[in-house]
mmCIF file of C-alpha atoms in Angstrom:
data_model
loop_
_atom_site.group_PDB
_atom_site.id
_atom_site.type_symbol
_atom_site.label_atom_id
_atom_site.label_comp_id
_atom_site.label_asym_id
_atom_site.label_seq_id
_atom_site.Cartn_x
_atom_site.Cartn_y
_atom_site.Cartn_z
ATOM 1 C CA MET A 1 17.745 13.254 14.096
ATOM 2 C CA ILE A 2 21.119 11.598 14.390
ATOM 3 C CA ALA A 3 22.242 15.082 14.976
ATOM 4 C CA GLY A 4 20.119 15.692 17.733
ATOM 5 C CA TRP A 5 20.914 12.090 19.355
ATOM 6 C CA THR A 6 24.503 12.834 18.933
ATOM 7 C CA ALA A 7 24.098 16.055 20.876
ATOM 8 C CA ASN A 8 22.088 14.470 23.517
ATOM 9 C CA GLY A 9 24.493 11.467 24.101
ATOM 10 C CA ASP A 10 21.826 9.426 22.994
ATOM 11 C CA THR A 11 22.344 5.149 22.343
ATOM 12 C CA ILE A 12 22.337 5.146 18.308
ATOM 13 C CA MET A 13 20.987 2.177 16.620
ATOM 14 C CA VAL A 14 21.107 2.297 13.171
ATOM 15 C CA GLU A 15 19.137 -0.314 11.235
ATOM 16 C CA GLN A 16 19.138 -1.715 7.776
ATOM 17 C CA MET A 17 17.726 -4.807 5.882
ATOM 18 C CA PRO A 18 19.110 -5.561 2.542
ATOM 19 C CA ILE A 19 16.618 -7.692 0.526
ATOM 20 C CA PHE A 20 18.110 -10.951 -1.217
ATOM 21 C CA GLY A 21 16.754 -11.304 -5.003
ATOM 22 C CA GLY A 22 16.430 -7.377 -4.561
ATOM 23 C CA TYR A 23 18.916 -4.750 -6.422
ATOM 24 C CA THR A 24 22.055 -6.793 -5.070
ATOM 25 C CA GLY A 25 20.997 -10.124 -6.573
ATOM 26 C CA GLY A 26 22.371 -13.552 -5.072
ATOM 27 C CA VAL A 27 23.419 -14.360 -1.475
ATOM 28 C CA GLU A 28 26.988 -13.592 -2.242
ATOM 29 C CA GLU A 29 26.566 -9.961 -3.763
ATOM 30 C CA THR A 30 23.642 -9.079 -1.040
ATOM 31 C CA ALA A 31 26.123 -10.045 1.714
ATOM 32 C CA ILE A 32 28.820 -7.957 0.724
ATOM 33 C CA CYS A 33 26.062 -4.900 0.302
ATOM 34 C CA ASP A 34 25.361 -5.844 3.939
ATOM 35 C CA VAL A 35 28.997 -6.019 5.140
ATOM 36 C CA ALA A 36 29.286 -2.514 3.445
ATOM 37 C CA THR A 37 26.230 -0.654 4.778
ATOM 38 C CA THR A 38 26.859 -2.671 8.140
ATOM 39 C CA LEU A 39 30.399 -0.348 8.159
ATOM 40 C CA ALA A 40 28.508 2.727 6.782
ATOM 41 C CA SER A 41 26.369 2.742 9.643
ATOM 42 C CA PHE A 42 29.077 3.212 12.367
ATOM 43 C CA SER A 43 31.759 5.464 10.162
ATOM 44 C CA LEU A 44 28.960 7.636 7.910
ATOM 45 C CA LEU A 45 25.924 7.395 10.311
ATOM 46 C CA SER A 46 27.582 8.010 13.878
ATOM 47 C CA GLY A 47 25.435 4.247 15.062
ATOM 48 C CA ASN A 48 26.612 2.738 18.254
ATOM 49 C CA PHE A 49 25.097 -0.485 17.261
ATOM 50 C CA HIS A 50 23.893 -2.227 14.351
ATOM 51 C CA LEU A 51 20.693 -3.935 13.533
ATOM 52 C CA ASP A 52 20.741 -5.696 10.587
ATOM 53 C CA GLY A 53 17.817 -8.037 8.868
ATOM 54 C CA PRO A 54 18.701 -9.745 5.522
ATOM 55 C CA ILE A 55 14.886 -10.214 4.013
ATOM 56 C CA HIS A 56 13.697 -12.609 1.445
ATOM 57 C CA ILE A 57 12.201 -10.785 -1.544
ATOM 58 C CA ARG A 58 9.575 -13.578 -1.890
ATOM 59 C CA TRP A 59 8.834 -14.192 1.384
ATOM 60 C CA GLY A 60 9.208 -11.228 3.325
ATOM 61 C CA ILE A 61 11.118 -13.176 5.961
ATOM 62 C CA THR A 62 14.579 -13.377 7.639
ATOM 63 C CA THR A 63 14.338 -16.797 8.497
ATOM 64 C CA ALA A 64 14.420 -18.420 5.250
ATOM 65 C CA ARG A 65 17.645 -20.165 4.339
ATOM 66 C CA GLU A 66 19.268 -17.789 1.868
ATOM 67 C CA THR A 67 18.769 -14.779 4.280
ATOM 68 C CA LEU A 68 20.452 -16.788 7.308
ATOM 69 C CA LYS A 69 23.447 -17.635 5.431
ATOM 70 C CA ILE A 70 23.749 -13.828 4.467
ATOM 71 C CA ALA A 71 23.247 -13.309 8.308
ATOM 72 C CA GLY A 72 25.512 -15.640 9.098
ATOM 73 C CA HIS A 73 28.132 -15.227 6.816
ATOM 74 C CA VAL A 74 28.227 -11.235 7.416
ATOM 75 C CA ALA A 75 27.928 -11.694 10.989
ATOM 76 C CA ALA A 76 30.965 -13.791 11.096
ATOM 77 C CA ALA A 77 32.900 -11.537 8.761
ATOM 78 C CA ILE A 78 32.458 -8.627 10.712
ATOM 79 C CA ASP A 79 33.046 -10.651 13.976
ATOM 80 C CA ALA A 80 36.458 -11.568 13.007
ATOM 81 C CA ASN A 81 37.711 -8.001 11.856
ATOM 82 C CA THR A 82 35.823 -5.986 14.251
ATOM 83 C CA ASP A 83 35.071 -5.641 17.907
ATOM 84 C CA LEU A 84 31.697 -3.373 16.598
ATOM 85 C CA LEU A 85 28.067 -4.170 18.449
ATOM 86 C CA ILE A 86 26.198 -6.098 15.818
ATOM 87 C CA ALA A 87 22.733 -7.056 16.154
ATOM 88 C CA ASN A 88 20.045 -9.331 13.714
ATOM 89 C CA GLN A 89 15.851 -8.743 13.827
ATOM 90 C CA TYR A 90 13.174 -11.599 13.809
ATOM 91 C CA TYR A 91 10.906 -11.887 10.892
ATOM 92 C CA PRO A 92 9.345 -15.350 10.499
ATOM 93 C CA VAL A 93 6.293 -16.527 8.386
ATOM 94 C CA ALA A 94 4.080 -18.451 10.738
ATOM 95 C CA GLY A 95 2.446 -16.644 13.391
ATOM 96 C CA PRO A 96 2.155 -17.581 17.375
ATOM 97 C CA CYS A 97 1.132 -20.065 18.620
ATOM 98 C CA THR A 98 2.781 -22.746 15.850
ATOM 99 C CA GLU A 99 5.647 -24.797 15.898
ATOM 100 C CA MET A 100 6.478 -23.468 12.849
ATOM 101 C CA CYS A 101 6.804 -20.218 14.173
ATOM 102 C CA LEU A 102 9.053 -21.055 17.166
ATOM 103 C CA LEU A 103 11.106 -23.519 14.837
ATOM 104 C CA GLU A 104 11.994 -20.650 12.433
ATOM 105 C CA THR A 105 12.894 -17.799 15.221
ATOM 106 C CA ALA A 106 14.973 -20.874 16.841
ATOM 107 C CA ALA A 107 16.866 -21.258 13.773
ATOM 108 C CA GLN A 108 17.793 -17.830 13.347
ATOM 109 C CA ALA A 109 18.674 -17.353 16.747
ATOM 110 C CA ILE A 110 21.092 -20.178 16.447
ATOM 111 C CA THR A 111 22.012 -18.444 13.112
ATOM 112 C CA ASP A 112 23.155 -15.173 14.728
ATOM 113 C CA THR A 113 24.252 -16.588 18.284
ATOM 114 C CA ALA A 114 27.013 -19.024 16.660
ATOM 115 C CA SER A 115 27.739 -16.317 14.089
ATOM 116 C CA GLY A 116 29.089 -13.865 17.204
ATOM 117 C CA ARG A 117 26.444 -11.325 17.114
ATOM 118 C CA GLU A 118 25.886 -9.532 20.581
ATOM 119 C CA LEU A 119 21.826 -8.482 20.075
ATOM 120 C CA LEU A 120 19.146 -10.766 18.814
ATOM 121 C CA SER A 121 15.890 -8.529 18.528
ATOM 122 C CA GLY A 122 12.125 -9.889 18.064
ATOM 123 C CA SER A 123 10.094 -11.540 17.124
ATOM 124 C CA ALA A 124 7.585 -9.890 14.195
ATOM 125 C CA ALA A 125 5.556 -13.083 13.908
ATOM 126 C CA ALA A 126 3.339 -13.344 11.004
ATOM 127 C CA LYS A 127 5.845 -11.375 8.631
ATOM 128 C CA GLY A 128 5.520 -8.659 11.463
ATOM 129 C CA VAL A 129 2.280 -7.001 9.171
ATOM 130 C CA ALA A 130 -0.843 -8.810 11.155
ATOM 131 C CA GLN A 131 -2.126 -6.905 13.847
ATOM 132 C CA ASP A 132 -1.649 -8.631 17.313
ATOM 133 C CA TYR A 133 0.193 -11.354 16.284
ATOM 134 C CA THR A 134 3.275 -11.076 18.611
ATOM 135 C CA THR A 135 3.636 -12.332 21.531
ATOM 136 C CA GLY A 136 6.154 -13.072 24.564
ATOM 137 C CA MET A 137 6.294 -16.680 23.799
ATOM 138 C CA GLU A 138 8.350 -16.032 20.857
ATOM 139 C CA ALA A 139 11.008 -14.244 22.406
ATOM 140 C CA ARG A 140 11.159 -17.141 24.991
ATOM 141 C CA ILE A 141 12.177 -19.540 22.351
ATOM 142 C CA MET A 142 14.733 -17.126 20.546
ATOM 143 C CA GLY A 143 16.480 -16.781 23.833
ATOM 144 C CA GLU A 144 16.505 -20.397 24.950
ATOM 145 C CA ALA A 145 17.664 -21.499 21.603
ATOM 146 C CA ALA A 146 20.197 -19.072 21.681
ATOM 147 C CA ILE A 147 21.273 -20.089 25.429
ATOM 148 C CA ALA A 148 21.621 -23.444 24.127
ATOM 149 C CA THR A 149 23.837 -22.575 21.250
ATOM 150 C CA ALA A 150 26.348 -20.298 22.892
ATOM 151 C CA GLY A 151 29.700 -22.187 23.338
ATOM 152 C CA MET A 152 28.896 -24.981 21.123
ATOM 153 C CA LYS A 153 31.353 -26.057 18.170
ATOM 154 C CA VAL A 154 29.873 -24.197 14.657
ATOM 155 C CA SER A 155 30.199 -27.524 12.462
ATOM 156 C CA LYS A 156 28.112 -29.215 15.014
ATOM 157 C CA VAL A 157 25.612 -25.758 14.973
ATOM 158 C CA ASN A 158 25.533 -26.107 10.941
ATOM 159 C CA ASP A 159 24.359 -30.009 11.040
ATOM 160 C CA ILE A 160 21.599 -28.717 13.513
ATOM 161 C CA LEU A 161 20.729 -26.025 11.366
ATOM 162 C CA GLU A 162 20.744 -27.963 8.092
ATOM 163 C CA ALA A 163 18.259 -30.235 9.663
ATOM 164 C CA LEU A 164 15.965 -27.653 11.565
ATOM 165 C CA ILE A 165 15.856 -25.256 8.336
ATOM 166 C CA SER A 166 15.127 -28.741 5.857
ATOM 167 C CA SER A 167 12.098 -29.349 8.292
ATOM 168 C CA TYR A 168 9.872 -26.277 7.961
ATOM 169 C CA GLU A 169 11.517 -24.558 4.498
ATOM 170 C CA LYS A 170 8.765 -26.725 1.933
ATOM 171 C CA ASP A 171 5.623 -25.081 4.061
ATOM 172 C CA TYR A 172 6.296 -21.002 3.337
ATOM 173 C CA ALA A 173 3.274 -20.836 0.956
ATOM 174 C CA LYS A 174 0.905 -22.982 3.525
ATOM 175 C CA ALA A 175 2.369 -21.311 6.423
ATOM 176 C CA PRO A 176 -0.014 -21.336 9.739
ATOM 177 C CA LYS A 177 -0.991 -17.549 10.731
ATOM 178 C CA GLY A 178 -1.414 -19.404 13.890
ATOM 179 C CA LYS A 179 -3.174 -17.018 16.658
ATOM 180 C CA ASN A 180 -3.717 -13.516 17.865
ATOM 181 C CA PHE A 181 -2.262 -12.171 21.076
ATOM 182 C CA ARG A 182 -5.953 -12.392 22.520
ATOM 183 C CA GLU A 183 -6.178 -16.115 21.995
ATOM 184 C CA CYS A 184 -2.443 -17.543 22.983
ATOM 185 C CA TYR A 185 -2.670 -15.243 26.058
ATOM 186 C CA ASP A 186 -5.175 -14.567 29.088
ATOM 187 C CA VAL A 187 -5.061 -11.079 28.790
ATOM 188 C CA GLN A 188 -5.815 -9.692 31.800
ATOM 189 C CA LYS A 189 -3.169 -12.120 33.912
ATOM 190 C CA VAL A 190 -0.650 -12.205 30.933
ATOM 191 C CA THR A 191 0.009 -15.380 31.042
ATOM 192 C CA PRO A 192 0.112 -17.839 28.192
ATOM 193 C CA THR A 193 -2.743 -20.550 27.288
ATOM 194 C CA GLN A 194 -2.435 -23.766 27.999
ATOM 195 C CA GLU A 195 -2.504 -24.394 24.077
ATOM 196 C CA TYR A 196 0.628 -22.224 23.493
ATOM 197 C CA LEU A 197 2.694 -23.640 26.737
ATOM 198 C CA GLU A 198 1.887 -27.682 24.775
ATOM 199 C CA VAL A 199 2.959 -26.346 21.261
ATOM 200 C CA TYR A 200 6.287 -24.649 22.989
ATOM 201 C CA ASP A 201 7.289 -27.931 24.825
ATOM 202 C CA ARG A 202 6.696 -29.574 21.086
ATOM 203 C CA ALA A 203 9.057 -27.473 19.467
ATOM 204 C CA VAL A 204 11.590 -27.474 22.242
ATOM 205 C CA LYS A 205 11.489 -31.464 21.704
ATOM 206 C CA ARG A 206 11.818 -30.723 18.221
ATOM 207 C CA LEU A 207 14.938 -28.755 18.704
ATOM 208 C CA GLU A 208 16.354 -31.420 20.837
ATOM 209 C CA ASP A 209 15.409 -34.243 18.516
ATOM 210 C CA PHE A 210 17.873 -31.859 15.926
ATOM 211 C CA GLY A 211 20.538 -31.914 18.374
ATOM 212 C CA LEU A 212 20.095 -28.656 20.140
ATOM 213 C CA PRO A 213 20.507 -29.089 24.065
ATOM 214 C CA MET A 214 17.316 -27.133 25.186
ATOM 215 C CA MET B 1 46.379 9.302 2.862
ATOM 216 C CA ALA B 2 45.343 9.422 6.724
ATOM 217 C CA ALA B 3 42.001 10.792 7.406
ATOM 218 C CA SER B 4 41.818 14.534 8.567
ATOM 219 C CA ARG B 5 39.051 12.934 11.311
ATOM 220 C CA PRO B 6 36.146 10.649 11.696
ATOM 221 C CA VAL B 7 33.338 11.625 9.793
ATOM 222 C CA ASN B 8 30.305 12.726 11.736
ATOM 223 C CA ILE B 9 26.795 13.424 10.883
ATOM 224 C CA PHE B 10 27.019 17.180 9.317
ATOM 225 C CA GLU B 11 30.034 16.304 7.124
ATOM 226 C CA THR B 12 28.002 13.441 5.866
ATOM 227 C CA TYR B 13 25.195 15.731 5.153
ATOM 228 C CA GLU B 14 27.168 17.870 3.339
ATOM 229 C CA ARG B 15 29.039 14.915 0.941
ATOM 230 C CA SER B 16 25.344 14.380 0.295
ATOM 231 C CA LEU B 17 24.733 17.593 -1.160
ATOM 232 C CA LYS B 18 28.481 17.686 -2.831
ATOM 233 C CA GLY B 19 28.955 13.896 -3.820
ATOM 234 C CA PRO B 20 28.171 13.499 -7.537
ATOM 235 C CA LYS B 21 24.927 13.493 -8.902
ATOM 236 C CA VAL B 22 23.511 9.847 -10.310
ATOM 237 C CA VAL B 23 19.930 9.326 -11.618
ATOM 238 C CA GLU B 24 18.124 6.543 -8.917
ATOM 239 C CA LYS B 25 17.378 3.655 -11.420
ATOM 240 C CA ASP B 26 21.037 4.158 -13.012
ATOM 241 C CA PHE B 27 22.196 3.509 -9.143
ATOM 242 C CA ASP B 28 19.921 0.460 -8.755
ATOM 243 C CA TYR B 29 20.013 -1.005 -11.804
ATOM 244 C CA ASN B 30 23.677 -0.514 -12.971
ATOM 245 C CA ILE B 31 26.031 1.301 -10.671
ATOM 246 C CA LEU B 32 25.154 -1.216 -7.937
ATOM 247 C CA PRO B 33 24.619 -4.537 -9.046
ATOM 248 C CA THR B 34 27.788 -4.450 -11.931
ATOM 249 C CA ASN B 35 30.158 -3.187 -9.087
ATOM 250 C CA LEU B 36 28.870 -6.376 -6.859
ATOM 251 C CA MET B 37 29.547 -8.469 -9.419
ATOM 252 C CA LYS B 38 32.990 -7.055 -9.644
ATOM 253 C CA ILE B 39 33.939 -7.436 -6.530
ATOM 254 C CA LYS B 40 32.391 -10.634 -5.862
ATOM 255 C CA GLN B 41 34.772 -11.742 -8.462
ATOM 256 C CA LYS B 42 37.879 -9.923 -7.144
ATOM 257 C CA TYR B 43 37.719 -11.840 -3.774
ATOM 258 C CA ASN B 44 36.488 -14.831 -4.931
ATOM 259 C CA ILE B 45 33.306 -14.859 -2.790
ATOM 260 C CA LYS B 46 31.406 -18.386 -3.007
ATOM 261 C CA PHE B 47 29.376 -19.184 -0.084
ATOM 262 C CA GLY B 48 29.518 -22.823 0.409
ATOM 263 C CA LYS B 49 26.536 -24.794 2.139
ATOM 264 C CA GLU B 50 26.964 -23.831 5.629
ATOM 265 C CA ILE B 51 24.940 -21.544 7.076
ATOM 266 C CA ILE B 52 27.415 -20.205 9.297
ATOM 267 C CA PRO B 53 30.815 -19.825 7.364
ATOM 268 C CA GLU B 54 33.767 -21.869 9.058
ATOM 269 C CA ASP B 55 36.262 -21.052 6.800
ATOM 270 C CA LYS B 56 38.783 -17.847 8.206
ATOM 271 C CA GLU B 57 39.885 -16.841 4.703
ATOM 272 C CA LEU B 58 36.210 -16.758 3.347
ATOM 273 C CA MET B 59 35.073 -14.644 6.341
ATOM 274 C CA ASN B 60 38.362 -12.390 5.757
ATOM 275 C CA ASN B 61 37.860 -11.713 2.047
ATOM 276 C CA LEU B 62 34.073 -10.952 2.588
ATOM 277 C CA PHE B 63 34.833 -8.205 5.170
ATOM 278 C CA LEU B 64 37.289 -6.800 2.284
ATOM 279 C CA ALA B 65 34.904 -7.066 -0.526
ATOM 280 C CA GLY B 66 32.668 -5.167 1.865
ATOM 281 C CA MET B 67 34.675 -2.629 2.806
ATOM 282 C CA GLU B 68 35.671 -1.854 -0.915
ATOM 283 C CA MET B 69 32.493 -2.021 -2.242
ATOM 284 C CA LEU B 70 31.679 1.073 0.146
ATOM 285 C CA VAL B 71 35.051 2.762 -0.327
ATOM 286 C CA THR B 72 34.283 2.521 -4.355
ATOM 287 C CA THR B 73 30.578 2.623 -4.796
ATOM 288 C CA GLY B 74 29.380 5.273 -1.596
ATOM 289 C CA MET B 75 26.096 4.915 -0.541
ATOM 290 C CA TYR B 76 22.978 6.642 -2.113
ATOM 291 C CA ASN B 77 21.094 9.347 -0.554
ATOM 292 C CA ALA B 78 17.666 9.021 -2.860
ATOM 293 C CA ASP B 79 16.529 12.441 -1.522
ATOM 294 C CA THR B 80 19.694 14.809 -3.154
ATOM 295 C CA GLN B 81 20.573 12.361 -5.630
ATOM 296 C CA LYS B 82 23.893 12.394 -4.312
ATOM 297 C CA ILE B 83 26.765 9.766 -3.696
ATOM 298 C CA ILE B 84 28.405 10.146 -0.404
ATOM 299 C CA ARG B 85 32.083 9.001 -0.478
ATOM 300 C CA LEU B 86 34.556 8.046 2.113
ATOM 301 C CA THR B 87 38.102 6.544 2.167
ATOM 302 C CA GLU B 88 39.085 3.311 3.518
ATOM 303 C CA GLU B 89 40.318 5.315 5.984
ATOM 304 C CA GLU B 90 37.865 6.842 6.987
ATOM 305 C CA VAL B 91 35.930 3.737 7.503
ATOM 306 C CA MET B 92 38.744 2.869 10.002
ATOM 307 C CA GLU B 93 38.319 5.781 11.888
ATOM 308 C CA GLY B 94 34.672 5.290 12.322
ATOM 309 C CA ILE B 95 35.255 1.861 13.650
ATOM 310 C CA LYS B 96 37.556 3.250 15.996
ATOM 311 C CA LYS B 97 35.477 5.773 17.262
ATOM 312 C CA THR B 98 32.150 3.361 17.843
ATOM 313 C CA PRO B 99 32.289 2.296 21.619
ATOM 314 C CA LYS B 100 32.975 -1.160 22.277
ATOM 315 C CA ASN B 101 30.748 -1.776 25.618
ATOM 316 C CA LEU B 102 27.578 0.024 25.652
ATOM 317 C CA VAL B 103 24.989 -0.733 28.853
ATOM 318 C CA LEU B 104 21.074 -0.939 28.152
ATOM 319 C CA GLY B 105 19.019 -0.140 31.257
ATOM 320 C CA GLU B 106 19.426 1.054 34.764
ATOM 321 C CA GLY B 107 20.853 -0.789 37.806
ATOM 322 C CA ARG B 108 19.887 -4.143 38.510
ATOM 323 C CA ASP B 109 17.663 -4.396 35.332
ATOM 324 C CA ALA B 110 20.929 -3.097 33.124
ATOM 325 C CA ALA B 111 22.181 -5.552 30.469
ATOM 326 C CA ARG B 112 25.748 -5.066 29.589
ATOM 327 C CA PHE B 113 26.735 -4.807 25.662
ATOM 328 C CA ASP B 114 30.118 -6.084 25.441
ATOM 329 C CA PRO B 115 31.475 -7.792 21.890
ATOM 330 C CA ARG B 116 31.352 -11.707 21.620
ATOM 331 C CA HIS B 117 33.577 -13.150 19.155
ATOM 332 C CA GLY B 118 33.045 -16.432 17.464
ATOM 333 C CA ASN B 119 30.550 -18.316 18.781
ATOM 334 C CA GLU B 120 31.569 -18.318 22.881
ATOM 335 C CA ALA B 121 29.522 -19.315 25.607
ATOM 336 C CA ARG B 122 28.427 -16.262 26.609
ATOM 337 C CA LYS B 123 24.971 -15.950 25.179
ATOM 338 C CA PRO B 124 23.937 -12.472 23.309
ATOM 339 C CA ILE B 125 21.365 -10.231 24.539
ATOM 340 C CA ILE B 126 17.677 -10.959 23.804
ATOM 341 C CA GLN B 127 15.793 -7.809 23.262
ATOM 342 C CA GLY B 128 12.518 -8.970 23.438
ATOM 343 C CA GLY B 129 9.204 -7.055 21.433
ATOM 344 C CA PRO B 130 7.201 -7.256 18.195
ATOM 345 C CA THR B 131 10.074 -5.478 16.362
ATOM 346 C CA GLY B 132 7.963 -2.778 14.700
ATOM 347 C CA ALA B 133 4.620 -5.161 13.879
ATOM 348 C CA PRO B 134 1.100 -3.522 14.446
ATOM 349 C CA VAL B 135 -0.506 -3.687 17.895
ATOM 350 C CA SER B 136 -3.707 -2.334 18.981
ATOM 351 C CA GLU B 137 -3.928 -0.023 21.673
ATOM 352 C CA ASP B 138 -6.222 -1.904 24.142
ATOM 353 C CA ILE B 139 -3.875 -4.373 24.731
ATOM 354 C CA PHE B 140 -0.435 -2.627 24.137
ATOM 355 C CA ILE B 141 0.621 -2.893 27.967
ATOM 356 C CA GLN B 142 -0.063 -6.620 27.865
ATOM 357 C CA VAL B 143 1.626 -7.247 25.012
ATOM 358 C CA MET B 144 4.715 -5.677 25.853
ATOM 359 C CA GLN B 145 4.448 -7.291 29.694
ATOM 360 C CA SER B 146 4.381 -10.130 27.777
ATOM 361 C CA TYR B 147 7.870 -9.793 26.732
ATOM 362 C CA ALA B 148 9.328 -7.687 29.540
ATOM 363 C CA GLN B 149 8.221 -10.247 32.207
ATOM 364 C CA GLU B 150 10.414 -13.535 30.749
ATOM 365 C CA ALA B 151 12.879 -14.724 32.199
ATOM 366 C CA VAL B 152 15.293 -14.764 29.425
ATOM 367 C CA VAL B 153 14.524 -11.164 27.839
ATOM 368 C CA ASP B 154 17.181 -8.575 28.801
ATOM 369 C CA THR B 155 15.858 -5.315 26.814
ATOM 370 C CA LEU B 156 12.525 -4.681 24.902
ATOM 371 C CA VAL B 157 11.619 -3.465 21.528
ATOM 372 C CA ASN B 158 8.581 -1.547 20.621
ATOM 373 C CA GLY B 159 5.401 -2.945 18.291
ATOM 374 C CA VAL B 160 3.545 0.165 16.891
ATOM 375 C CA MET B 161 0.518 1.292 18.277
ATOM 376 C CA ASN B 162 -2.240 0.984 15.185
ATOM 377 C CA THR B 163 -4.447 3.768 16.387
ATOM 378 C CA ILE B 164 -4.626 5.730 19.463
ATOM 379 C CA GLU B 165 -8.126 7.001 21.495
ATOM 380 C CA GLY B 166 -9.550 5.015 18.082
ATOM 381 C CA HIS B 167 -7.821 7.542 15.308
ATOM 382 C CA PRO B 168 -5.165 5.545 12.906
ATOM 383 C CA ALA B 169 -1.742 6.889 14.051
ATOM 384 C CA LYS B 170 -0.782 8.008 10.231
ATOM 385 C CA THR B 171 2.708 9.554 9.577
ATOM 386 C CA ASN B 172 2.794 12.967 9.294
ATOM 387 C CA THR B 173 -0.338 13.733 11.074
ATOM 388 C CA PRO B 174 -0.829 14.584 15.211
ATOM 389 C CA TRP B 175 -2.274 11.593 16.029
ATOM 390 C CA GLU B 176 1.070 10.232 14.786
ATOM 391 C CA ILE B 177 3.335 11.992 17.894
ATOM 392 C CA ARG B 178 0.263 11.060 20.183
ATOM 393 C CA ALA B 179 0.400 7.520 19.514
ATOM 394 C CA THR B 180 4.335 7.631 20.078
ATOM 395 C CA MET B 181 4.352 9.466 23.028
ATOM 396 C CA ALA B 182 1.613 6.881 24.563
ATOM 397 C CA GLU B 183 3.220 3.692 22.899
ATOM 398 C CA LEU B 184 6.566 4.978 24.774
ATOM 399 C CA ARG B 185 4.219 5.421 28.448
ATOM 400 C CA ALA B 186 3.092 2.068 27.429
ATOM 401 C CA VAL B 187 6.177 0.631 27.213
ATOM 402 C CA ARG B 188 7.246 2.161 31.118
ATOM 403 C CA GLU B 189 4.026 0.599 32.464
ATOM 404 C CA ALA B 190 4.818 -2.552 30.925
ATOM 405 C CA ARG B 191 8.196 -3.245 32.052
ATOM 406 C CA ILE B 192 7.402 -1.812 35.974
ATOM 407 C CA ARG B 193 4.092 -4.292 36.039
ATOM 408 C CA ALA B 194 6.949 -6.884 35.081
ATOM 409 C CA GLY B 195 8.886 -5.677 37.711
ATOM 410 C CA ARG B 196 11.779 -4.490 35.728
ATOM 411 C CA PRO B 197 11.301 -0.571 35.764
ATOM 412 C CA PHE B 198 14.686 0.085 34.435
ATOM 413 C CA MET B 199 15.260 -2.219 31.524
ATOM 414 C CA GLY B 200 16.586 -0.604 28.450
ATOM 415 C CA ILE B 201 14.173 0.443 25.969
#
């Protein structure tokens, strides 16, 4: 595939999702491996940009404290030493039309933006495994949280993240699946329901309370 | 020693045929964790409570540790059971060869993909979509439109069309190809409906 894409002049994205708690072990070891495979995607696989996605072996999500810490450190390390274009992808545990899903997504957007990533790709709500449990509203919070974060002092960002992650990380086992696309949107008009807009507003208020100027 | 040239995909393939042979379990359970532990200790990689590091030395040491991991351990090809080796000079040539600026999409809908450094005030590109999550074929266009119409979204990433004409889009069947083609048409239709016909997909 890569041989054909290269000959065709296509833009090539190389994707890789290191598993925290798998063969690589803890956060530091997984981060070292993540840096190594990020570099390999450019030097061995002719990638033009890299899509990361450190994922938690127990919960299958990218929004856990440990996986955000890996993503934040790896991006900062690559960013401080190269001009490579790096991205991250989103797998929150909670589903659409829930505050938890929006807060998880915002936490990763804040992390990715403040650690120097160039592209945020998402979001596969409800761990990306439930059919039709993804909507544009999750991308809205990802974008708005990124805009609110860009330019903020990193020490302030870390304080916000500490409060934000602490607010949801005890709830993985009982995370709400949320609602599917047909329940979240008027399918014909492609507009979100009043209920989802109200959930969104409540999540924004929570983020503002944590110190993020939305 | 200086690299003769950057490694291309053909050279990578050749190395994945000719590299040292290792049993997959040995790589996963022995070589990988042992080397990671050694390199972690050598570079004293210890994370604090911060999600994003503020210590420049830690960032640089993590980069060096990752580089050493790649050049001492190599990358494992599970199909050939061989390790693909490369040198630090070849890694650096690969970094130099990589474009530093890209454009995703066309015309007024194009998104400029330029390096950001630290938490600079310029926002990252927002790529909206289900990121590979399964989506029903009868609402695929509407789901993708829900992302394309969002003001903060710059480019799109697909979901996976779960069926095509009611048939499961199973790997290694003709339905997989039909579903992929339908998926591409649906994403193009979604961006047109959102008024952004040249958005990157």
